[in-house]
Short mmCIF file of C-alpha atoms in Angstrom, two decimals:
data_model
loop_
_atom_site.label_atom_id
_atom_site.label_comp_id
_atom_site.label_asym_id
_atom_site.label_seq_id
_atom_site.Cartn_x
_atom_site.Cartn_y
_atom_site.Cartn_z
CA MET O 1 0.03 -0.04 -0.01
CA SER O 2 1.63 3.32 -1.01
CA SER O 3 1.48 6.05 1.59
CA SER O 4 -1.04 7.98 -0.49
CA SER O 5 -3.45 5.13 -0.84
CA ALA O 6 -2.95 4.36 2.81
CA ALA O 7 -3.92 7.91 3.54
CA ALA O 8 -7.09 7.48 1.34
CA GLY O 9 -7.88 4.41 3.33
CA ARG O 10 -7.80 6.45 6.37
CA GLY O 11 -9.85 9.11 4.70
CA GLU O 12 -7.01 11.56 5.33
CA LYS O 13 -5.22 13.88 3.02
CA ALA O 14 -1.52 13.25 3.53
CA GLY O 15 0.78 13.92 0.63
CA LYS O 16 -0.93 14.32 -2.69
CA PRO O 17 -3.96 11.93 -2.83
CA THR O 18 -4.83 10.74 -6.29
CA MET O 19 -8.33 10.49 -7.76
CA ARG O 20 -8.05 6.76 -7.01
CA ASP O 21 -7.41 7.54 -3.38
CA ALA O 22 -10.32 9.89 -3.42
CA LEU O 23 -12.59 7.18 -4.61
CA VAL O 24 -11.59 4.75 -1.94
CA ALA O 25 -12.01 7.25 0.76
CA ALA O 26 -15.52 8.29 -0.50
CA ALA O 27 -16.52 4.68 -0.91
CA PHE O 28 -15.54 3.76 2.59
CA ARG O 29 -17.14 6.76 4.13
CA LEU O 30 -20.41 5.82 2.52
CA PHE O 31 -20.15 2.05 3.29
CA LEU O 32 -19.67 2.94 6.96
CA GLU O 33 -22.44 5.58 6.96
CA ARG O 34 -25.10 3.71 4.88
CA GLY O 35 -23.96 0.13 4.53
CA TYR O 36 -22.33 -1.47 1.58
CA GLU O 37 -25.49 -2.71 -0.15
CA GLN O 38 -27.17 0.65 0.25
CA THR O 39 -24.23 2.45 -1.56
CA THR O 40 -24.20 2.75 -5.27
CA VAL O 41 -21.21 3.57 -7.59
CA ASP O 42 -23.18 6.70 -8.43
CA ASP O 43 -23.19 7.66 -4.74
CA ILE O 44 -19.38 7.17 -4.50
CA VAL O 45 -18.64 9.18 -7.57
CA ALA O 46 -20.89 11.99 -6.51
CA LEU O 47 -19.08 12.26 -3.15
CA ALA O 48 -15.70 12.08 -4.83
CA GLY O 49 -16.74 14.70 -7.39
CA VAL O 50 -15.74 12.66 -10.43
CA GLY O 51 -17.60 10.81 -13.21
CA ARG O 52 -18.60 7.15 -13.40
CA ARG O 53 -15.96 6.42 -16.03
CA SER O 54 -13.35 7.47 -13.73
CA PHE O 55 -14.42 4.94 -11.22
CA PHE O 56 -14.52 2.22 -13.66
CA ARG O 57 -11.15 3.17 -14.96
CA TYR O 58 -9.72 2.26 -11.52
CA PHE O 59 -12.11 -0.43 -10.38
CA PRO O 60 -13.94 -3.08 -12.41
CA SER O 61 -16.80 -3.25 -9.76
CA LYS O 62 -17.91 -1.89 -6.45
CA GLU O 63 -16.39 -4.94 -4.83
CA ASP O 64 -12.92 -4.08 -6.06
CA VAL O 65 -12.98 -0.68 -4.31
CA VAL O 66 -13.06 -2.61 -0.97
CA PHE O 67 -9.80 -4.30 -1.72
CA PRO O 68 -7.94 -1.57 -3.61
CA ASP O 69 -4.41 -2.89 -2.94
CA HIS O 70 -4.71 -6.70 -3.56
CA GLU O 71 -3.88 -6.44 -7.27
CA ARG O 72 -0.74 -4.52 -6.58
CA CYS O 73 0.20 -6.91 -3.76
CA LEU O 74 -0.41 -9.96 -6.00
CA ALA O 75 1.95 -8.37 -8.56
CA ASP O 76 4.50 -7.64 -5.82
CA MET O 77 4.24 -11.25 -4.60
CA THR O 78 4.74 -12.70 -8.17
CA ALA O 79 7.71 -10.44 -8.75
CA PHE O 80 9.17 -11.47 -5.37
CA LEU O 81 8.75 -15.14 -6.17
CA ALA O 82 10.18 -14.80 -9.62
CA ALA O 83 13.29 -13.15 -8.15
CA GLY O 84 13.82 -16.00 -5.78
CA THR O 85 17.20 -17.77 -6.24
CA ASP O 86 17.73 -19.24 -2.90
CA ASP O 87 17.59 -22.92 -2.16
CA GLU O 88 14.82 -22.80 0.45
CA PRO O 89 11.54 -22.54 -1.43
CA VAL O 90 9.42 -22.90 1.71
CA ARG O 91 11.17 -20.04 3.23
CA ARG O 92 10.65 -18.10 0.14
CA VAL O 93 6.78 -18.70 0.07
CA CYS O 94 6.70 -17.72 3.77
CA ASP O 95 8.39 -14.40 2.95
CA ALA O 96 6.08 -13.91 0.04
CA ALA O 97 3.06 -14.30 2.34
CA ARG O 98 4.52 -11.66 4.61
CA LEU O 99 3.95 -9.10 1.83
CA VAL O 100 0.18 -9.48 2.34
CA LEU O 101 0.55 -8.91 6.02
CA LEU O 102 2.56 -5.81 5.44
CA MET O 103 -0.20 -4.43 3.28
CA TYR O 104 -2.70 -4.92 6.08
CA ALA O 105 -0.40 -3.80 8.92
CA GLU O 106 0.49 -0.65 7.08
CA ASN O 107 -2.88 0.85 7.92
CA PRO O 108 -4.52 -0.96 10.86
CA ALA O 109 -7.61 1.25 11.14
CA PHE O 110 -8.52 0.80 7.49
CA SER O 111 -7.85 -2.93 7.65
CA VAL O 112 -9.98 -3.44 10.66
CA GLN O 113 -12.88 -1.35 9.17
CA ARG O 114 -12.74 -3.43 6.06
CA TYR O 115 -12.53 -6.69 8.02
CA ARG O 116 -15.74 -5.82 9.75
CA LEU O 117 -17.44 -4.82 6.53
CA THR O 118 -16.33 -8.03 4.92
CA ARG O 119 -17.84 -10.12 7.71
CA GLN O 120 -21.25 -8.50 7.17
CA VAL O 121 -21.51 -8.80 3.43
CA PRO O 122 -21.62 -12.32 1.82
CA GLY O 123 -20.50 -10.91 -1.62
CA LEU O 124 -17.35 -9.42 -0.09
CA ARG O 125 -16.62 -12.71 1.73
CA ALA O 126 -16.80 -14.46 -1.63
CA TYR O 127 -14.62 -11.81 -3.25
CA GLU O 128 -12.03 -12.18 -0.42
CA LEU O 129 -11.99 -15.98 -0.86
CA SER O 130 -11.16 -15.54 -4.55
CA VAL O 131 -8.33 -13.17 -3.67
CA VAL O 132 -7.00 -15.57 -1.16
CA TRP O 133 -7.16 -18.28 -3.76
CA ARG O 134 -5.11 -16.30 -6.16
CA TYR O 135 -2.36 -15.75 -3.65
CA GLU O 136 -2.40 -19.40 -2.75
CA ARG O 137 -2.15 -20.31 -6.41
CA ALA O 138 0.80 -17.95 -6.76
CA LEU O 139 2.60 -19.65 -3.96
CA ALA O 140 1.59 -23.15 -5.25
CA GLY O 141 2.82 -22.32 -8.74
CA PHE O 142 6.26 -21.20 -7.48
CA LEU O 143 6.54 -24.35 -5.40
CA ARG O 144 5.31 -26.68 -8.23
CA ALA O 145 8.14 -25.26 -10.43
CA ARG O 146 10.64 -25.80 -7.76
CA PHE O 147 9.37 -29.28 -6.92
CA ALA O 148 9.02 -30.38 -10.60
CA GLY O 149 10.46 -33.84 -11.01
CA LEU O 150 10.18 -34.64 -7.26
CA ARG O 151 7.85 -37.42 -6.25
CA ASP O 152 4.44 -36.00 -5.41
CA GLY O 153 5.82 -32.62 -6.38
CA THR O 154 2.40 -30.98 -7.18
CA LEU O 155 0.85 -32.49 -4.12
CA ARG O 156 3.57 -31.22 -1.76
CA ALA O 157 3.45 -27.78 -3.49
CA ASP O 158 -0.25 -27.49 -2.99
CA VAL O 159 -0.25 -28.68 0.51
CA ILE O 160 2.52 -26.29 1.61
CA ALA O 161 0.96 -23.29 -0.20
CA ALA O 162 -2.35 -24.02 1.58
CA ALA O 163 -0.65 -24.46 4.99
CA VAL O 164 1.27 -21.09 4.47
CA VAL O 165 -1.96 -19.32 3.60
CA ALA O 166 -3.84 -20.89 6.46
CA ALA O 167 -1.12 -19.99 9.03
CA HIS O 168 -0.86 -16.38 7.68
CA ASN O 169 -4.61 -15.96 7.79
CA ASN O 170 -4.92 -17.41 11.24
CA ALA O 171 -2.48 -14.82 12.60
CA LEU O 172 -3.87 -12.03 10.49
CA ARG O 173 -7.42 -12.59 11.47
CA SER O 174 -6.75 -12.74 15.16
CA TRP O 175 -5.11 -9.46 14.86
CA LEU O 176 -8.02 -7.96 12.92
CA ARG O 177 -10.56 -9.36 15.43
CA SER O 178 -8.53 -7.71 18.25
CA ASP O 179 -9.05 -4.38 16.34
CA GLY O 180 -5.49 -4.24 15.24
CA GLN O 181 -4.00 -4.44 18.67
CA GLY O 182 -0.75 -6.27 19.24
CA ASP O 183 2.13 -7.06 17.07
CA ALA O 184 0.73 -8.46 13.71
CA GLU O 185 4.14 -9.15 12.30
CA ALA O 186 5.33 -11.13 15.28
CA ALA O 187 2.17 -13.19 15.17
CA VAL O 188 2.43 -13.87 11.46
CA ASP O 189 6.23 -14.72 11.89
CA HIS O 190 5.29 -17.16 14.67
CA ALA O 191 2.58 -18.85 12.54
CA LEU O 192 4.77 -19.12 9.47
CA GLU O 193 7.60 -20.48 11.47
CA HIS O 194 5.24 -23.30 12.52
CA VAL O 195 4.78 -24.13 8.86
CA ARG O 196 8.45 -23.69 7.90
CA ALA O 197 9.43 -26.07 10.72
CA ALA O 198 6.94 -28.65 9.48
CA PHE O 199 7.88 -28.45 5.93
CA GLY O 200 11.21 -26.73 5.64
CA ALA O 201 13.05 -29.99 5.12
CA GLU O 202 10.68 -31.00 2.28
CA THR O 203 13.50 -30.39 -0.24
CA VAL O 204 16.44 -31.21 1.82
CA PRO O 205 17.82 -34.12 -0.28
CA ALA O 206 16.82 -37.41 1.22
CA VAL O 207 19.54 -39.44 2.77
CA THR O 208 20.61 -41.58 -0.22
CA ASP O 209 20.09 -44.95 1.27
CA GLY O 210 16.43 -44.68 0.63
CA PRO O 211 13.84 -42.11 1.86
CA ASP O 212 11.32 -44.52 3.23
CA ASP O 213 13.50 -46.64 5.54
CA VAL O 214 12.73 -46.32 9.23
CA VAL O 215 14.80 -45.36 12.15
CA VAL O 216 13.93 -46.80 15.59
CA ILE O 217 15.07 -45.06 18.76
CA VAL O 218 14.70 -46.78 22.03
CA SER O 219 14.97 -44.50 25.15
CA ARG O 220 14.32 -44.80 28.74
CA ARG O 221 11.56 -42.28 29.68
CA GLY O 222 13.79 -40.72 32.26
CA ALA O 223 16.59 -39.89 29.80
CA PRO O 224 17.38 -36.19 29.28
CA LEU O 225 15.69 -34.98 26.10
CA TRP O 226 18.92 -33.42 24.77
CA ARG O 227 20.62 -36.88 24.89
CA VAL O 228 17.71 -38.51 23.04
CA VAL O 229 17.76 -35.81 20.37
CA GLN O 230 21.56 -36.19 19.94
CA GLU O 231 21.11 -39.91 19.53
CA LEU O 232 18.35 -39.25 17.06
CA GLU O 233 20.41 -36.88 14.96
CA ALA O 234 23.14 -39.42 14.78
CA ALA O 235 20.69 -42.07 13.72
CA LEU O 236 19.24 -39.88 11.11
CA GLY O 237 22.71 -38.93 9.85
CA ARG O 238 22.29 -35.19 10.61
CA GLY O 239 24.40 -34.82 13.66
CA MET T 1 -25.07 -38.35 -3.61
CA SER T 2 -28.18 -40.53 -3.43
CA SER T 3 -28.67 -42.97 -6.32
CA SER T 4 -31.69 -41.02 -7.60
CA SER T 5 -29.71 -37.72 -7.58
CA ALA T 6 -26.79 -39.40 -9.15
CA ALA T 7 -29.16 -40.62 -11.84
CA ALA T 8 -30.35 -37.11 -12.33
CA GLY T 9 -26.82 -36.03 -12.77
CA ARG T 10 -26.42 -38.45 -15.54
CA GLY T 11 -29.68 -37.34 -16.98
CA GLU T 12 -30.98 -40.84 -16.78
CA LYS T 13 -34.19 -42.25 -15.20
CA ALA T 14 -33.17 -44.83 -12.79
CA GLY T 15 -35.49 -45.75 -9.86
CA LYS T 16 -37.97 -43.01 -9.24
CA PRO T 17 -36.46 -39.58 -9.98
CA THR T 18 -37.78 -36.72 -7.90
CA MET T 19 -38.73 -33.30 -9.13
CA ARG T 20 -35.36 -32.13 -7.80
CA ASP T 21 -33.59 -34.64 -9.96
CA ALA T 22 -35.57 -33.60 -12.97
CA LEU T 23 -34.45 -29.98 -12.35
CA VAL T 24 -30.80 -30.94 -12.06
CA ALA T 25 -31.00 -33.04 -15.24
CA ALA T 26 -32.78 -30.24 -17.18
CA ALA T 27 -30.29 -27.56 -16.01
CA PHE T 28 -27.26 -29.65 -17.03
CA ARG T 29 -28.74 -30.53 -20.42
CA LEU T 30 -29.24 -26.69 -21.08
CA PHE T 31 -25.93 -25.68 -19.64
CA LEU T 32 -24.10 -28.15 -21.90
CA GLU T 33 -26.24 -27.18 -25.03
CA ARG T 34 -26.44 -23.41 -24.64
CA GLY T 35 -23.88 -22.49 -22.00
CA TYR T 36 -24.40 -21.64 -18.38
CA GLU T 37 -24.84 -17.85 -18.80
CA GLN T 38 -27.29 -18.27 -21.73
CA THR T 39 -29.62 -20.51 -19.61
CA THR T 40 -32.17 -18.93 -17.39
CA VAL T 41 -34.13 -20.45 -14.58
CA ASP T 42 -37.19 -20.05 -16.76
CA ASP T 43 -35.62 -22.23 -19.48
CA ILE T 44 -34.78 -24.82 -16.77
CA VAL T 45 -38.26 -25.07 -15.42
CA ALA T 46 -39.79 -25.07 -18.83
CA LEU T 47 -37.78 -28.11 -19.93
CA ALA T 48 -38.45 -29.88 -16.54
CA GLY T 49 -42.10 -29.01 -16.84
CA VAL T 50 -42.51 -27.41 -13.47
CA GLY T 51 -42.96 -23.93 -12.12
CA ARG T 52 -40.41 -21.32 -10.91
CA ARG T 53 -41.47 -21.68 -7.31
CA SER T 54 -40.67 -25.40 -7.54
CA PHE T 55 -37.12 -24.61 -8.70
CA PHE T 56 -36.49 -22.11 -5.87
CA ARG T 57 -37.95 -24.52 -3.25
CA TYR T 58 -35.00 -26.74 -3.97
CA PHE T 59 -32.31 -24.29 -5.09
CA PRO T 60 -31.76 -20.78 -3.86
CA SER T 61 -30.19 -19.76 -7.13
CA LYS T 62 -29.00 -20.94 -10.55
CA GLU T 63 -25.62 -21.56 -9.07
CA ASP T 64 -26.85 -24.06 -6.54
CA VAL T 65 -28.37 -26.34 -9.11
CA VAL T 66 -24.72 -26.86 -10.38
CA PHE T 67 -23.68 -28.27 -6.95
CA PRO T 68 -26.87 -30.05 -5.88
CA ASP T 69 -25.22 -32.46 -3.37
CA HIS T 70 -22.78 -30.25 -1.46
CA GLU T 71 -25.29 -29.21 1.18
CA ARG T 72 -25.98 -32.81 1.96
CA CYS T 73 -22.37 -33.67 1.89
CA LEU T 74 -21.51 -30.86 4.32
CA ALA T 75 -24.12 -32.14 6.56
CA ASP T 76 -22.88 -35.65 6.34
CA MET T 77 -19.34 -34.39 7.11
CA THR T 78 -20.59 -32.42 10.20
CA ALA T 79 -22.46 -35.55 11.44
CA PHE T 80 -19.46 -37.76 10.88
CA LEU T 81 -17.17 -35.37 12.71
CA ALA T 82 -19.54 -34.98 15.60
CA ALA T 83 -19.74 -38.81 15.91
CA GLY T 84 -15.89 -38.97 16.30
CA THR T 85 -14.71 -40.51 19.47
CA ASP T 86 -11.31 -41.78 18.48
CA ASP T 87 -8.00 -40.40 19.62
CA GLU T 88 -6.62 -39.55 16.22
CA PRO T 89 -8.27 -36.28 15.07
CA VAL T 90 -6.04 -35.94 12.04
CA ARG T 91 -7.18 -39.37 10.83
CA ARG T 92 -10.76 -38.34 11.46
CA VAL T 93 -10.61 -35.14 9.33
CA CYS T 94 -8.94 -37.13 6.57
CA ASP T 95 -11.79 -39.66 6.65
CA ALA T 96 -14.24 -36.81 6.65
CA ALA T 97 -12.57 -35.34 3.63
CA ARG T 98 -13.02 -38.68 1.82
CA LEU T 99 -16.76 -38.18 1.99
CA VAL T 100 -16.44 -35.38 -0.52
CA LEU T 101 -14.44 -37.61 -2.89
CA LEU T 102 -17.04 -40.32 -2.58
CA MET T 103 -19.77 -37.82 -3.66
CA TYR T 104 -17.63 -37.02 -6.79
CA ALA T 105 -16.66 -40.57 -7.60
CA GLU T 106 -20.20 -41.95 -7.39
CA ASN T 107 -20.94 -40.34 -10.67
CA PRO T 108 -17.70 -39.70 -12.66
CA ALA T 109 -19.42 -38.42 -15.91
CA PHE T 110 -21.50 -35.86 -14.07
CA SER T 111 -18.60 -34.68 -11.99
CA VAL T 112 -16.31 -34.24 -15.00
CA GLN T 113 -18.96 -32.29 -16.82
CA ARG T 114 -19.44 -30.05 -13.90
CA TYR T 115 -15.68 -29.57 -13.52
CA ARG T 116 -15.42 -28.32 -17.11
CA LEU T 117 -18.43 -26.07 -16.71
CA THR T 118 -16.91 -24.66 -13.53
CA ARG T 119 -13.64 -23.90 -15.14
CA GLN T 120 -15.49 -21.83 -17.79
CA VAL T 121 -17.75 -19.72 -15.61
CA PRO T 122 -16.12 -17.28 -13.07
CA GLY T 123 -19.24 -17.14 -11.04
CA LEU T 124 -19.18 -20.88 -10.54
CA ARG T 125 -15.55 -20.83 -9.64
CA ALA T 126 -16.29 -18.34 -6.91
CA TYR T 127 -19.22 -20.45 -5.68
CA GLU T 128 -17.03 -23.52 -5.57
CA LEU T 129 -14.50 -21.64 -3.57
CA SER T 130 -17.11 -20.78 -1.00
CA VAL T 131 -18.17 -24.39 -0.81
CA VAL T 132 -14.55 -25.56 -0.32
CA TRP T 133 -14.26 -22.87 2.44
CA ARG T 134 -17.17 -24.24 4.24
CA TYR T 135 -15.70 -27.85 4.17
CA GLU T 136 -12.38 -26.42 5.48
CA ARG T 137 -14.11 -24.57 8.24
CA ALA T 138 -16.00 -27.67 9.24
CA LEU T 139 -12.64 -29.62 9.62
CA ALA T 140 -10.84 -26.78 11.25
CA GLY T 141 -13.69 -26.35 13.83
CA PHE T 142 -13.45 -30.01 14.73
CA LEU T 143 -9.68 -29.75 15.16
CA ARG T 144 -9.93 -26.50 17.04
CA ALA T 145 -12.18 -28.31 19.58
CA ARG T 146 -9.90 -31.17 19.78
CA PHE T 147 -6.82 -29.00 20.09
CA ALA T 148 -8.45 -26.65 22.70
CA GLY T 149 -5.84 -25.92 25.38
CA LEU T 150 -2.88 -26.99 23.36
CA ARG T 151 -0.26 -24.42 22.57
CA ASP T 152 -1.08 -22.94 19.18
CA GLY T 153 -4.21 -25.02 19.03
CA THR T 154 -6.16 -22.85 16.63
CA LEU T 155 -3.18 -22.29 14.40
CA ARG T 156 -2.45 -26.07 14.21
CA ALA T 157 -6.06 -26.82 13.54
CA ASP T 158 -6.40 -24.21 10.75
CA VAL T 159 -3.10 -25.45 9.06
CA ILE T 160 -4.02 -29.12 9.16
CA ALA T 161 -7.54 -28.40 7.82
CA ALA T 162 -6.10 -26.32 4.95
CA ALA T 163 -3.51 -29.08 4.20
CA VAL T 164 -6.17 -31.85 4.23
CA VAL T 165 -8.44 -29.93 1.83
CA ALA T 166 -5.42 -29.09 -0.47
CA ALA T 167 -4.31 -32.65 -0.61
CA HIS T 168 -7.86 -33.85 -1.26
CA ASN T 169 -8.33 -31.35 -4.01
CA ASN T 170 -4.98 -32.00 -5.64
CA ALA T 171 -5.96 -35.64 -6.03
CA LEU T 172 -9.50 -34.92 -6.88
CA ARG T 173 -8.70 -32.32 -9.66
CA SER T 174 -6.11 -34.52 -11.20
CA TRP T 175 -8.70 -37.17 -11.56
CA LEU T 176 -11.33 -34.67 -12.93
CA ARG T 177 -8.76 -33.28 -15.46
CA SER T 178 -8.03 -36.85 -16.56
CA ASP T 179 -11.84 -37.14 -17.42
CA GLY T 180 -12.50 -39.39 -14.52
CA GLN T 181 -9.92 -42.11 -15.55
CA GLY T 182 -8.08 -43.96 -12.90
CA ASP T 183 -8.73 -44.69 -9.31
CA ALA T 184 -9.87 -41.49 -7.55
CA GLU T 185 -10.08 -43.12 -4.20
CA ALA T 186 -6.57 -44.51 -4.28
CA ALA T 187 -5.29 -41.14 -5.35
CA VAL T 188 -6.99 -39.24 -2.49
CA ASP T 189 -5.89 -41.90 -0.01
CA HIS T 190 -2.36 -41.36 -1.14
CA ALA T 191 -2.68 -37.61 -0.84
CA LEU T 192 -4.30 -37.67 2.52
CA GLU T 193 -1.72 -40.18 3.75
CA HIS T 194 0.96 -37.55 2.85
CA VAL T 195 -0.75 -35.09 5.29
CA ARG T 196 -1.50 -37.65 7.88
CA ALA T 197 2.15 -38.68 8.00
CA ALA T 198 3.09 -34.96 8.30
CA PHE T 199 0.71 -34.11 11.12
CA GLY T 200 -0.56 -37.41 12.47
CA ALA T 201 1.78 -37.21 15.44
CA GLU T 202 0.42 -33.77 16.54
CA THR T 203 -1.71 -35.27 19.28
CA VAL T 204 -0.50 -38.74 19.82
CA PRO T 205 -1.22 -39.14 23.57
CA ALA T 206 1.76 -39.68 25.75
CA VAL T 207 2.29 -43.13 27.01
CA THR T 208 1.37 -43.06 30.70
CA ASP T 209 3.20 -45.88 32.35
CA GLY T 210 5.99 -45.35 34.88
CA PRO T 211 8.91 -43.17 34.71
CA ASP T 212 11.45 -45.79 33.79
CA ASP T 213 9.61 -47.53 31.09
CA VAL T 214 11.05 -47.53 27.56
CA VAL T 215 9.81 -45.24 24.72
CA VAL T 216 10.12 -46.50 21.18
CA ILE T 217 10.07 -43.96 18.38
CA VAL T 218 9.85 -45.14 14.89
CA SER T 219 10.42 -42.61 12.21
CA ARG T 220 10.78 -42.53 8.50
CA ARG T 221 14.25 -41.40 7.77
CA GLY T 222 12.95 -38.60 5.56
CA ALA T 223 10.98 -37.03 8.31
CA PRO T 224 12.13 -33.53 9.37
CA LEU T 225 13.95 -33.71 12.67
CA TRP T 226 11.73 -31.09 14.13
CA ARG T 227 8.76 -33.31 13.73
CA VAL T 228 10.39 -36.35 15.16
CA VAL T 229 11.47 -34.30 18.17
CA GLN T 230 8.00 -33.11 18.69
CA GLU T 231 6.71 -36.64 18.59
CA LEU T 232 9.41 -37.62 21.05
CA GLU T 233 8.38 -34.83 23.42
CA ALA T 234 4.85 -35.89 23.31
CA ALA T 235 5.77 -39.58 23.97
CA LEU T 236 8.00 -38.48 26.84
CA GLY T 237 5.16 -36.35 28.14
CA ARG T 238 7.13 -33.10 27.80
CA GLY T 239 5.36 -31.48 24.93
#
């Protein structure tokens, strides 16, 4: 979210607001005053002092003005993924997901308002699901390319992408439900770390004597955990 | 899918088709002949030989007739989850997800037709996303209740539910894209086993015998160390 559109989201006039910013600000003012369904595009353009064609130049529909920054964020995510050259694709998709959180966290008041609005309007919930789906497909597409040739490559890619999105949204929505209190970035980092820990080793090359053999560790219950882990690492060949 | 509605999906007359079946059959015949957008509810009821009110008694909208069995499947899933008393909640949600696959696999020709239709019509894609979301929330709700009190319980519930749905849909869609060839159930079982292997240890109850008994951990060599340690902690009662 650029600082000017963030300002529009807040309904403020910081820097030099664009016509697009003015349309977002007018739309949210009316959505909150009258309700989403009761507000028409004509109402929005009248308040913003522009014509209908200007509205549709920026937003294909009334729903799109509720999520003015997702297209840019999707483009940023796609570019970020395309630029990835590291050997940790799971880390890369986690970092890509953080771009979405940053968009929300840049303007907490606007994000919380929109969250409440979205909860109330089924059409906006459906729109949001389609946006989330596009993020998920962007992440999955990146992982599918990275996992090409691996056994169950597309399955693993789809599962990890879904897990990343679910973890991100779990933390994001907790933060939005708490009216934007607390540290959203820390919460999302924690949630994504959960996924990265679960799947981060997915593409570590398997130990070459066969990925499906089993390791059996026998331990007294009273043994110190660190010693059991040490033993385990040795048995797994990762000490 | 009941046998009668499956028959309606095929456009056949097996057993005693209901008015609901006749509406589904008429709708799909027109969708395939003219296209979804070009078919009105009036066209459907005219072909089925019933009135508009009959249509809306069974289906709130034209979109709903495309997915005539999801409401029943959601109800079946909810009942199946509510009846779960076993100690393996991840297995339970995997089994619950299989109910969706069975609905599709019961009538491959109808499912493949619908899949193609859904790919072509953005409104149906959005509808499908909202259905998938409701399945995912049913699974997540079950896991959230089971994980209540566990550290990161809602996070783990949401991530596992998303992973189960993604794995299920990866296998289901491959099968639909292949025009319903091959063994859909085996493909879904394989995909869900991938998830169950990744997360199945999340809530294995600790062995409760004395402090000096022996703990045996069996792990695939390819499993991430993190996950093996988590399993170990649970077994040692230190999670």
